[in-house]
XYZ file of C-alpha atoms in Angstrom:
452
model
C -6.161 25.905 -8.076
C -6.066 24.534 -4.445
C -2.630 23.131 -4.513
C -1.171 26.496 -6.118
C -3.031 28.345 -3.037
C -1.533 25.899 -0.556
C 2.123 26.096 -1.836
C 1.887 29.639 -2.197
C 0.993 30.151 1.575
C 3.622 27.397 2.428
C 6.451 29.285 1.044
C 5.334 32.562 1.924
C 5.101 31.772 5.642
C 8.324 29.972 5.319
C 9.996 32.900 4.249
C 8.314 35.072 7.313
C 9.367 32.092 9.374
C 13.167 32.536 8.724
C 13.201 36.547 8.963
C 10.983 36.988 11.945
C 11.660 34.208 14.313
C 11.807 35.311 17.870
C 14.557 33.305 19.866
C 14.629 32.078 23.359
C 16.244 34.340 26.486
C 17.753 31.721 28.527
C 21.562 32.009 29.566
C 21.820 28.260 29.264
C 21.237 28.715 25.743
C 25.113 29.470 25.483
C 26.202 25.718 25.817
C 26.721 23.662 22.686
C 24.767 24.788 19.579
C 22.032 26.751 21.828
C 18.711 25.415 23.623
C 17.491 22.671 21.574
C 13.688 22.953 20.255
C 11.688 19.881 22.435
C 8.068 21.534 21.041
C 7.780 19.991 17.521
C 4.120 19.217 17.927
C 1.791 21.356 20.036
C -0.421 18.444 20.319
C 2.234 16.111 21.529
C 3.846 18.586 23.701
C 0.613 18.274 26.025
C 1.302 14.563 25.930
C 4.600 14.833 27.529
C 6.445 14.952 24.143
C 5.841 11.290 23.768
C 6.414 11.063 20.060
C 8.296 7.654 19.430
C 5.335 5.561 19.313
C 2.473 8.311 18.364
C 0.856 7.535 14.562
C -2.400 9.528 14.090
C -3.140 11.104 10.731
C -4.380 14.418 11.648
C -0.796 14.854 13.328
C 2.171 15.490 11.762
C 4.961 13.635 14.073
C 8.578 14.523 12.408
C 10.320 12.896 15.657
C 9.521 9.523 13.944
C 9.444 9.572 10.405
C 7.889 6.163 10.498
C 4.402 7.793 11.535
C 4.120 9.507 7.881
C 2.678 6.186 7.021
C -0.539 6.827 8.933
C -1.741 9.274 6.496
C -4.879 8.969 4.887
C -5.047 8.953 1.172
C -6.344 12.265 -0.366
C -6.326 13.887 3.052
C -2.854 15.711 3.411
C -2.108 17.695 6.607
C -0.964 21.210 6.958
C 0.930 22.074 10.229
C 1.612 25.341 11.658
C 2.491 25.992 15.548
C 3.830 28.753 17.534
C 5.644 28.428 20.993
C 6.793 30.528 23.701
C 8.479 30.770 27.145
C 7.531 33.164 30.101
C 9.255 33.558 33.464
C 7.188 32.188 36.728
C 7.304 34.406 39.938
C 9.089 36.984 37.592
C 12.451 35.329 38.298
C 13.599 32.948 35.700
C 17.036 32.548 36.568
C 17.770 33.056 40.351
C 21.051 32.398 42.039
C 20.138 33.787 45.208
C 22.027 36.852 44.858
C 20.774 38.466 41.662
C 17.496 37.528 39.308
C 16.632 38.092 35.876
C 13.969 36.915 33.656
C 12.986 36.679 30.010
C 10.102 36.142 27.547
C 9.756 35.234 24.070
C 7.070 34.014 21.531
C 7.486 33.153 18.109
C 6.316 30.922 14.863
C 7.749 27.620 15.970
C 7.382 25.144 12.809
C 5.662 25.099 9.212
C 5.022 21.268 8.072
C 2.896 19.981 5.153
C 2.114 15.983 5.051
C 1.164 14.459 1.738
C -0.078 10.862 1.520
C 1.390 9.752 -1.530
C -0.447 6.159 -1.702
C -2.240 3.787 1.076
C 1.363 2.589 2.486
C 3.547 5.831 1.818
C 3.583 9.117 3.413
C 5.677 12.355 2.705
C 6.524 15.543 5.097
C 8.363 18.464 4.037
C 8.882 21.725 5.832
C 11.082 23.789 8.458
C 11.520 24.081 12.290
C 14.027 25.376 14.639
C 16.696 22.550 15.517
C 18.325 25.350 18.424
C 18.431 28.774 19.166
C 20.485 31.125 21.385
C 19.777 34.720 23.061
C 21.276 35.652 26.233
C 22.755 38.551 27.951
C 24.852 38.093 31.138
C 26.418 41.002 33.096
C 28.392 41.052 36.106
C 30.134 44.030 38.130
C 32.944 43.648 40.093
C 35.549 46.351 41.887
C 38.351 47.877 40.055
C 40.739 49.984 41.838
C 38.925 53.027 42.928
C 35.815 51.937 40.389
C 34.265 49.050 38.881
C 34.350 46.986 35.755
C 31.711 45.413 34.114
C 31.853 41.897 32.106
C 28.936 41.557 29.668
C 28.363 38.267 27.721
C 25.919 38.295 24.862
C 24.748 35.700 22.309
C 22.081 35.406 19.711
C 21.206 33.198 16.465
C 19.374 30.084 15.766
C 20.295 27.012 13.594
C 17.269 25.709 11.451
C 16.099 22.636 10.090
C 14.565 22.219 6.852
C 13.315 18.565 6.480
C 12.460 16.212 3.687
C 11.067 12.790 4.985
C 9.420 9.652 4.130
C 7.509 6.773 5.604
C 6.220 3.614 4.861
C 4.149 0.614 5.693
C 6.217 -2.511 5.241
C 3.183 -4.702 6.820
C -0.338 -3.238 6.690
C -3.250 -5.335 8.019
C -6.046 -2.653 8.396
C -6.482 -1.640 11.760
C -5.588 -4.684 13.207
C -1.656 -4.797 12.728
C 0.984 -2.199 11.087
C 4.664 -2.411 10.935
C 6.129 1.135 9.456
C 9.518 2.301 8.423
C 10.153 5.966 8.270
C 13.867 8.617 7.225
C 14.127 12.359 7.268
C 16.863 13.856 5.655
C 17.376 17.847 6.861
C 19.343 20.732 5.665
C 21.198 22.251 9.124
C 21.848 26.154 8.748
C 22.017 28.825 10.827
C 24.382 31.823 12.443
C 25.410 31.898 16.131
C 26.890 34.981 17.290
C 28.761 35.714 20.649
C 30.506 39.026 21.900
C 32.435 39.401 25.493
C 32.958 42.991 26.528
C 34.960 44.571 29.246
C 33.830 47.817 30.122
C 35.845 50.119 32.800
C 33.563 52.893 34.437
C 36.944 55.169 34.681
C 36.580 57.037 31.213
C 40.616 57.048 31.215
C 40.513 53.510 30.526
C 40.021 51.568 26.851
C 37.319 48.981 26.825
C 37.528 45.649 24.809
C 35.048 43.762 23.029
C 35.382 40.324 21.307
C 33.069 39.223 18.342
C 32.893 35.478 17.223
C 30.403 34.661 14.535
C 29.842 31.056 13.202
C 27.826 30.621 10.272
C 26.490 26.872 9.995
C 25.623 24.135 7.192
C 25.344 20.674 7.048
C 23.206 17.713 6.571
C 21.245 15.722 9.660
C 19.170 12.084 8.948
C 16.799 10.271 11.411
C 15.345 6.850 11.194
C 12.256 5.205 12.868
C 10.351 2.424 13.355
C 6.782 1.829 14.325
C 4.661 -1.200 15.211
C 1.168 -0.915 15.893
C -1.157 -3.955 17.061
C -4.706 -4.331 18.059
C -6.318 -6.882 20.271
C -10.343 -7.137 20.123
C -11.548 -8.167 23.947
C -14.805 -9.966 24.559
C -16.437 -7.500 25.646
C -16.416 -5.704 22.040
C -13.921 -3.407 23.139
C -10.465 -2.668 21.430
C -7.049 -2.698 22.963
C -4.035 -1.444 21.365
C -0.415 -1.389 21.866
C 2.093 0.991 19.940
C 5.831 0.760 19.990
C 8.259 3.030 18.367
C 12.000 3.550 18.202
C 13.687 6.672 16.254
C 17.675 7.210 15.846
C 19.150 10.557 14.637
C 22.865 9.895 13.364
C 25.490 12.139 14.381
C 26.049 15.275 12.153
C 29.383 16.642 10.862
C 28.499 20.346 10.427
C 30.723 23.092 8.420
C 31.198 26.272 10.113
C 32.690 29.535 8.836
C 34.045 31.655 11.946
C 34.754 35.256 11.741
C 36.926 36.445 14.642
C 37.127 40.111 15.573
C 38.685 41.896 18.491
C 39.327 45.685 19.317
C 39.368 48.404 21.951
C 37.303 51.100 22.513
C 35.927 53.970 24.273
C 32.337 55.685 25.071
C 31.720 59.286 24.544
C 29.511 60.869 27.074
C 28.792 57.035 27.955
C 26.523 56.313 25.178
C 28.327 56.577 21.892
C 30.882 53.969 20.803
C 34.290 55.126 19.196
C 36.187 52.146 18.417
C 40.387 52.949 18.884
C 42.423 49.816 17.764
C 42.114 46.326 16.181
C 43.333 43.634 18.076
C 42.829 40.632 15.829
C 40.600 39.861 12.771
C 40.569 36.319 11.217
C 38.586 33.953 9.772
C 38.677 30.151 9.409
C 37.017 27.190 8.222
C 36.166 24.522 10.726
C 33.568 21.919 11.701
C 31.176 20.982 14.721
C 30.335 17.329 15.464
C 26.745 16.975 16.709
C 25.912 13.628 18.749
C 23.351 11.103 18.135
C 19.915 10.683 19.467
C 17.986 7.803 20.584
C 14.608 7.545 21.729
C 12.399 4.284 22.156
C 8.708 4.718 23.701
C 5.162 2.587 23.955
C 1.735 3.562 24.356
C -0.707 1.323 25.526
C -4.837 2.058 24.895
C -8.650 0.909 24.898
C -11.356 1.964 23.012
C -14.536 1.430 24.273
C -17.442 0.173 21.862
C -16.220 2.907 19.249
C -17.421 5.447 22.081
C -14.271 6.853 24.186
C -10.788 6.045 23.989
C -7.836 6.529 26.505
C -3.952 5.735 26.125
C -0.995 5.944 28.204
C 2.520 6.269 27.095
C 5.759 6.485 28.085
C 9.373 7.419 26.322
C 13.127 7.450 27.262
C 15.400 9.785 25.423
C 19.116 10.063 25.360
C 21.927 12.018 23.762
C 25.625 12.151 24.698
C 26.708 15.813 24.834
C 30.158 14.794 25.650
C 30.479 13.887 22.088
C 30.111 17.480 21.192
C 32.657 18.936 19.095
C 33.343 22.892 18.049
C 36.671 22.282 16.275
C 37.012 25.937 15.964
C 40.447 27.653 17.480
C 38.358 30.517 19.090
C 35.864 28.121 20.727
C 35.594 28.494 24.432
C 33.567 25.037 24.788
C 36.145 24.030 27.729
C 34.412 26.601 29.786
C 31.048 25.432 29.458
C 31.545 21.347 29.882
C 28.129 19.185 28.781
C 26.885 15.887 30.015
C 24.719 13.034 28.655
C 21.140 14.312 28.228
C 18.331 11.688 29.218
C 14.830 12.150 29.671
C 11.735 9.726 30.828
C 8.157 10.988 29.929
C 5.158 9.279 30.881
C 1.673 10.682 29.447
C -2.188 10.062 29.510
C -4.638 10.811 26.791
C -8.410 10.813 27.017
C -10.950 11.560 24.114
C -14.292 11.416 25.860
C -16.407 10.947 22.947
C -15.736 9.449 19.470
C -19.176 9.315 18.199
C -18.537 12.500 15.800
C -21.535 12.066 14.152
C -23.611 13.061 16.637
C -24.277 17.017 16.177
C -25.829 17.376 19.542
C -22.311 16.913 21.111
C -20.270 20.047 21.582
C -16.625 20.226 20.334
C -15.126 19.881 23.853
C -16.852 16.800 24.030
C -15.165 15.408 20.947
C -11.795 16.908 21.979
C -8.993 15.188 23.203
C -7.260 15.962 26.561
C -3.907 14.890 27.598
C -1.521 15.052 30.477
C 2.205 14.621 31.007
C 5.332 14.632 33.241
C 8.822 14.179 32.727
C 12.272 14.124 34.467
C 15.501 15.273 32.533
C 18.888 14.864 33.366
C 20.029 18.135 31.034
C 23.218 18.604 29.321
C 23.873 21.326 31.396
C 26.645 21.189 34.317
C 26.926 23.539 36.972
C 29.657 23.064 39.773
C 30.429 19.095 38.124
C 26.759 18.597 38.774
C 24.213 18.017 35.858
C 20.907 20.014 36.381
C 18.081 18.091 36.701
C 14.902 19.357 34.765
C 11.287 18.144 36.087
C 8.200 19.226 34.250
C 4.323 18.759 33.884
C 2.318 19.033 30.575
C -1.431 19.358 29.843
C -2.659 19.944 26.467
C -6.287 19.824 24.454
C -7.001 19.299 20.796
C -10.091 20.663 19.518
C -11.401 19.810 16.142
C -12.417 22.563 13.711
C -14.923 23.138 11.048
C -16.810 20.127 11.101
C -17.026 16.817 13.647
C -15.423 14.856 10.686
C -12.835 17.014 9.836
C -9.043 16.403 10.152
C -8.567 20.227 10.954
C -7.386 20.553 14.666
C -6.378 23.713 17.126
C -3.891 22.167 19.754
C -3.046 23.863 22.904
C -0.065 22.710 24.861
C 1.877 24.019 28.134
C 4.654 22.957 30.227
C 5.427 24.213 33.938
C 8.923 23.231 34.820
C 11.868 23.825 36.814
C 15.480 23.430 35.991
C 18.070 23.356 38.373
C 17.979 23.761 42.097
C 18.899 26.430 44.703
C 20.314 24.088 47.249
C 22.284 21.759 45.271
C 23.446 23.915 41.989
C 23.197 27.713 43.244
C 21.032 28.595 40.382
C 17.326 27.977 39.343
C 15.059 28.457 36.189
C 11.636 28.353 36.975
C 9.397 28.518 33.575
C 6.030 28.262 31.535
C 6.338 26.995 28.305
C 3.098 27.033 25.929
C 2.232 26.107 22.526
C -0.386 26.675 20.097
C -0.787 24.768 16.685
C -3.150 24.392 13.819
C -3.402 21.311 11.719
C -5.544 21.801 8.654
C -7.062 18.716 6.936
C -10.086 18.595 4.587
C -13.467 16.211 5.752
C -12.585 12.843 5.564
C -15.926 11.982 4.131
C -16.596 14.620 1.521
C -14.018 16.755 0.710
C -10.655 15.003 -0.247
C -7.845 17.325 -1.646
C -5.181 16.647 -4.437
C -7.559 13.798 -6.296
C -7.779 13.627 -10.116
C -11.458 14.003 -10.922
C -12.679 12.003 -13.654
C -15.322 14.075 -14.756
C -15.691 17.803 -14.503
């Protein structure tokens, strides 16, 4: 009965997710397939998104599928998170002459992690791969009046994921080597319009509508190595190494192109006049491969306190992105190689969860992260540089021994620089997530009972 209940909740929330997702509001989402979603987990978001070496049974880490092997038998994890982005100083996008701002908030992912055996874990769920939502407007003089150029975009590409992780070597809490893979079905729609509006009522306005429906497959592989060293003072030093690789994807696209002229009645109601072009074509997109590797090192002090420090490098060569539709304006939005360096620190002040006198915050995990990114976006032949700092806290729920957590993560950052790129985005990202699991000692799910 419990299994049926969770499956019902999963598919119900998946339906709501697909129908009600709120997209981002960044004009930079015009590049490629939109702004890539970097918040896969609220917990790791506060850690600077250091996921390649991370493997913990109470969290789902889809960025490295080798982590699924760490799930505890009879203790599945259900993960749901929300994420948003807000302007700082009421000026998200600033080019010294004009400013604009945007805020968004929506459901970010839904995942279920199932431990199949002691050395095999499985994950399935859905998350956005990318999204775009922008409106850029400029007004220029034209004869005795003016003309408005309006560019809009909307849509998202989603990822329906199924993954497995295996321990190929498991010596308990001393040495583990894990491998994993994800198979993802990518699907979604991207809509873009370009409109020219003359403020002289005698002129015909024009609009181009371009819609792409995308579908295809993506594949990820991952490797993790865990090693523990015991010190003379009975402290435990541990090292995690991780690498994950996303293969290049060939995505099919069904493209509709529609161009027409129109006029406004009393500057409100639109009346189409003539159809200039209406075509449909089947084409494809090539998404580039992604490589990440990282390490974390930490220490447990006599089972009472734990800290760990992590570092990660990520790289995607977006110069290899291809949109082979004849209607694509990819050449107007060139992209560069994306690279990111992240550093993070986590602290769990108290690991003695059996002590009922301790508050939940004393049993929580606190994290801090920083990163510097060379983004894929090119302005005036320069790649925009992004800098950010992350904070996070993971609080246990239900009981001190429960795998359930509520996770908070935030990032304050800046993309671009007015003095260099003549454009700058100051932003605040945040995420809240819930990892729901049973009590590790008394409440084991999906276990076949021998006696009724």
